[in-house]
Tab-separated table of C-alpha atoms in Angstrom:
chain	number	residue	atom	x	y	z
A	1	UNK	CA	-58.735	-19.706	-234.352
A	2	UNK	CA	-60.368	-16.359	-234.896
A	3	UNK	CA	-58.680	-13.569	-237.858
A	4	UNK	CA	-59.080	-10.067	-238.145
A	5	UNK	CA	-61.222	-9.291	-241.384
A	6	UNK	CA	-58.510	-8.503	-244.164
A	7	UNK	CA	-58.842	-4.882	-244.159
A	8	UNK	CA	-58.218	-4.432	-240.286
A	9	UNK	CA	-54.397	-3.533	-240.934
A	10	UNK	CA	-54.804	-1.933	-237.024
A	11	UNK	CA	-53.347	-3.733	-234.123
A	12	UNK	CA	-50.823	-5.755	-232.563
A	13	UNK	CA	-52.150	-9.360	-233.612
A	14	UNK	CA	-54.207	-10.075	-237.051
A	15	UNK	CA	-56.084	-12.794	-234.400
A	16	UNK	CA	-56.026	-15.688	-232.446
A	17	UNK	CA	-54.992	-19.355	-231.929
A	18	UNK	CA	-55.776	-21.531	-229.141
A	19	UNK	CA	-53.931	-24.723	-229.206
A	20	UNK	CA	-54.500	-28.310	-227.663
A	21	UNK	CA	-50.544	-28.399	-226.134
A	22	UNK	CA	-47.077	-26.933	-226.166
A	23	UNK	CA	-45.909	-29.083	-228.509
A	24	UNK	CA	-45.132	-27.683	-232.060
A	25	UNK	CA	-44.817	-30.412	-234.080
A	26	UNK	CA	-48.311	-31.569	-233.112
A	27	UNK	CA	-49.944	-27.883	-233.303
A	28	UNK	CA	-48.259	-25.966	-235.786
A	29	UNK	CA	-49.907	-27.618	-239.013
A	30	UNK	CA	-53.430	-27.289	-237.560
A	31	UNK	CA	-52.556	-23.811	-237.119
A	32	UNK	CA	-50.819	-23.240	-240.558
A	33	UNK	CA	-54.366	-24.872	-242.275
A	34	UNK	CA	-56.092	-22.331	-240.297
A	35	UNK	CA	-54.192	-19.220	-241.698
A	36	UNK	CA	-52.944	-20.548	-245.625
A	37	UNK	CA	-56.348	-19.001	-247.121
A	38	UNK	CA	-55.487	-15.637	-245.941
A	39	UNK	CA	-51.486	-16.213	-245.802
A	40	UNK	CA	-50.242	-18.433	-248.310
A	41	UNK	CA	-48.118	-20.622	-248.049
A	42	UNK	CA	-46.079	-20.432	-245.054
A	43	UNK	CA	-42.662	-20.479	-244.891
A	44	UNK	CA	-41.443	-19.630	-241.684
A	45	UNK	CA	-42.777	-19.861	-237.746
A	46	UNK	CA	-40.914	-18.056	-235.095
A	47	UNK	CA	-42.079	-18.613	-231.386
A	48	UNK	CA	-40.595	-18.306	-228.217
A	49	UNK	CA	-38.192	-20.689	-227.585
A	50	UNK	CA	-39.126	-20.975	-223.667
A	51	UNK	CA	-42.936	-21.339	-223.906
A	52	UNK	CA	-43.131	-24.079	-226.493
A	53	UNK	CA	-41.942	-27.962	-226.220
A	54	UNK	CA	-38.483	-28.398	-228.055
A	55	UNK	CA	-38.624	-28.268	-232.065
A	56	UNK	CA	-36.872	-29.284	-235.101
A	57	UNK	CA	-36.035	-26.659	-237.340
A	58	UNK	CA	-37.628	-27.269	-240.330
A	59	UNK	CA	-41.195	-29.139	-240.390
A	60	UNK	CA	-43.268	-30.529	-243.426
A	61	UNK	CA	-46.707	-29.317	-243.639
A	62	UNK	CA	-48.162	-31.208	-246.726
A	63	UNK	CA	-45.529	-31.747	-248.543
A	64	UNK	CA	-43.789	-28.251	-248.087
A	65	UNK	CA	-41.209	-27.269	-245.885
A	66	UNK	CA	-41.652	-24.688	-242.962
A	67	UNK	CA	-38.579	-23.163	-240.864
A	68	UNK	CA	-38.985	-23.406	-237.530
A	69	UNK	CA	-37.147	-21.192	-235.236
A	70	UNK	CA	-37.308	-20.601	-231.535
A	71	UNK	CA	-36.309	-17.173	-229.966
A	72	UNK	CA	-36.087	-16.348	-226.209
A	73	UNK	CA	-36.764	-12.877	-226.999
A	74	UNK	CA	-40.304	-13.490	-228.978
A	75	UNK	CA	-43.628	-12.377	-226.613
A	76	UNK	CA	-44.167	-16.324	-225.609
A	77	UNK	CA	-48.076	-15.305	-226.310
A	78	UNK	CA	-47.441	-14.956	-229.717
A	79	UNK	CA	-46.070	-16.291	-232.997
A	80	UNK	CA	-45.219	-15.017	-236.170
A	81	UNK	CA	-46.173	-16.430	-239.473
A	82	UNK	CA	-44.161	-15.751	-242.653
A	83	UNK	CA	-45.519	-16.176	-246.301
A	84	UNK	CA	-43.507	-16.282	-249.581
A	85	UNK	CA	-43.558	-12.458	-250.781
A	86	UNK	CA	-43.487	-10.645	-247.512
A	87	UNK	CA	-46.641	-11.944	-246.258
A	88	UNK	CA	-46.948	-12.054	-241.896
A	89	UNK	CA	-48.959	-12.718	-239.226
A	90	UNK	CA	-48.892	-12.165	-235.966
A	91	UNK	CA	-51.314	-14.557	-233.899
A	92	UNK	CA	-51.930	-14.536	-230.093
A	93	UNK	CA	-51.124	-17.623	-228.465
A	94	UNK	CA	-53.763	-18.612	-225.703
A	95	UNK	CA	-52.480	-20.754	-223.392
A	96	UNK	CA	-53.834	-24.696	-223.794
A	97	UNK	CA	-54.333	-24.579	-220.266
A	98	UNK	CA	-57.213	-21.826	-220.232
A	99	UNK	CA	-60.831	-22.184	-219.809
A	100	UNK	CA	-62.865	-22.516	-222.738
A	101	UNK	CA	-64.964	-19.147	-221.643
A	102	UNK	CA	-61.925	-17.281	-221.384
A	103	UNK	CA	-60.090	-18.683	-224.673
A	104	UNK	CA	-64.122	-17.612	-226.213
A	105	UNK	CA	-63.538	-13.924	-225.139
A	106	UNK	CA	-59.711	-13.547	-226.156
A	107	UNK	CA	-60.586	-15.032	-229.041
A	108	UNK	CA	-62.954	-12.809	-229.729
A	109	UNK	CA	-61.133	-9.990	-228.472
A	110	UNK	CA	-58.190	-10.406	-230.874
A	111	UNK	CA	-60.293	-10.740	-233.863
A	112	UNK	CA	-61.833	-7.433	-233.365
A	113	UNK	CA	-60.822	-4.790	-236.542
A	114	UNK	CA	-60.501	-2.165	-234.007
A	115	UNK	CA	-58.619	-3.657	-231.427
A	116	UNK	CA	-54.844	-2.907	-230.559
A	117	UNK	CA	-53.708	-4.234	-227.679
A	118	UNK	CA	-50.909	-6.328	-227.095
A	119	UNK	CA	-50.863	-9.821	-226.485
A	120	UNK	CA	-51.061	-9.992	-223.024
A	121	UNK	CA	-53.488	-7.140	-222.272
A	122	UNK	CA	-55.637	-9.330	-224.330
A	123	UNK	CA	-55.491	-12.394	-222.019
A	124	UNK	CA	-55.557	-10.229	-219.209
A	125	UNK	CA	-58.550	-8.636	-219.831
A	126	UNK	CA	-60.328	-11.440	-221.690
A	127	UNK	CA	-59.763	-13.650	-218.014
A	128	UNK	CA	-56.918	-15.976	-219.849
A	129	UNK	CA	-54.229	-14.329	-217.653
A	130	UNK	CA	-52.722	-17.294	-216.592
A	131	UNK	CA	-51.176	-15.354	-213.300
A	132	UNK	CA	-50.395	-11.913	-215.502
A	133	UNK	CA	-50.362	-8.617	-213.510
A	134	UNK	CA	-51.330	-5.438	-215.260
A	135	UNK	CA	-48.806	-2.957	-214.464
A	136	UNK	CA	-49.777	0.169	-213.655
A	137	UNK	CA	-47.042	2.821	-214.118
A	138	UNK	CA	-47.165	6.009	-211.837
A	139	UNK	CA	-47.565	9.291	-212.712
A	140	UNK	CA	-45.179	12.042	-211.923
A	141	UNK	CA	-45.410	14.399	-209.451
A	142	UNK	CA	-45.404	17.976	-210.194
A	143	UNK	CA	-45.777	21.213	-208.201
A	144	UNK	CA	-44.831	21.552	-204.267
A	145	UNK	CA	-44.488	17.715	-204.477
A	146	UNK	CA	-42.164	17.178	-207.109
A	147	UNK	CA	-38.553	16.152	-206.889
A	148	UNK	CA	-36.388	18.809	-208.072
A	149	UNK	CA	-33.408	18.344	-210.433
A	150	UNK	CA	-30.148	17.971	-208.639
């Protein structure tokens, strides 16, 4: 795991987490140990529902109890955190699966204070892609070329 420096409020992510599996229940109290100095106590995880393993909804982390909830709609290459008083994270997930020189540079990459690219531009250009495309979107034409309005 790899954190932004406190006062890096810039970015998509506050940092990175690179878990052993897919599996919540095993990986989601390492990764709450990681972030209580900075965070708090956590209260709530929300992850995408399609990347991860199946989960209960509520887990106990040391005695406490943390809401779990899975959403279809969450970047699956990220989860969010919640504290007690409005405290959040957002962490980049990298995937188990990628090398450890690649999960070293996304790492890395995420942490930065001056960094602010999304999730997956992160893996992408950090070699943890895991298949991604970047998608380049085309400019439009203007002048002689250019479509005209109908």
């Amino acid at each position: 795991m790899a954190l932004k420096p406190r006062a890096a409020a810039m970015g998509m992510v506050d940092g990175a987490w690179w878990p052993r599996s897919w599996e919540p229940v095993a990986e989601f109290p390492a990764m709450i140990a990681g972030i209580e100095w900075r965070l708090g106590r956590a209260a709530r995880i929300a992850f995408n529902a399609d990347a991860w393993a199946e989960a209960p909804r509520r887990l106990v982390v040391d005695g406490q109890p943390v809401e779990l909830e899975g959403f279809r709609s969450l970047d699956e290459h990220t989860v969010l955190v919640s504290g007690h008083g409005w405290h959040r994270m957002v962490l980049l997930v990298i995937p188990p699966e990628t090398s450890e020189r690649a999960a070293a540079a996304a790492l890395e990459r995420a942490a930065d204070p001056g960094n602010t690219e999304q999730a997956t531009q992160i893996l992408f250009r950090s070699g943890a892609d895991s298949g991604f495309a970047e998608v380049t979107v085309p400019v439009a034409r203007t002048g002689a070329g250019a479509a005209r309005p109908r």
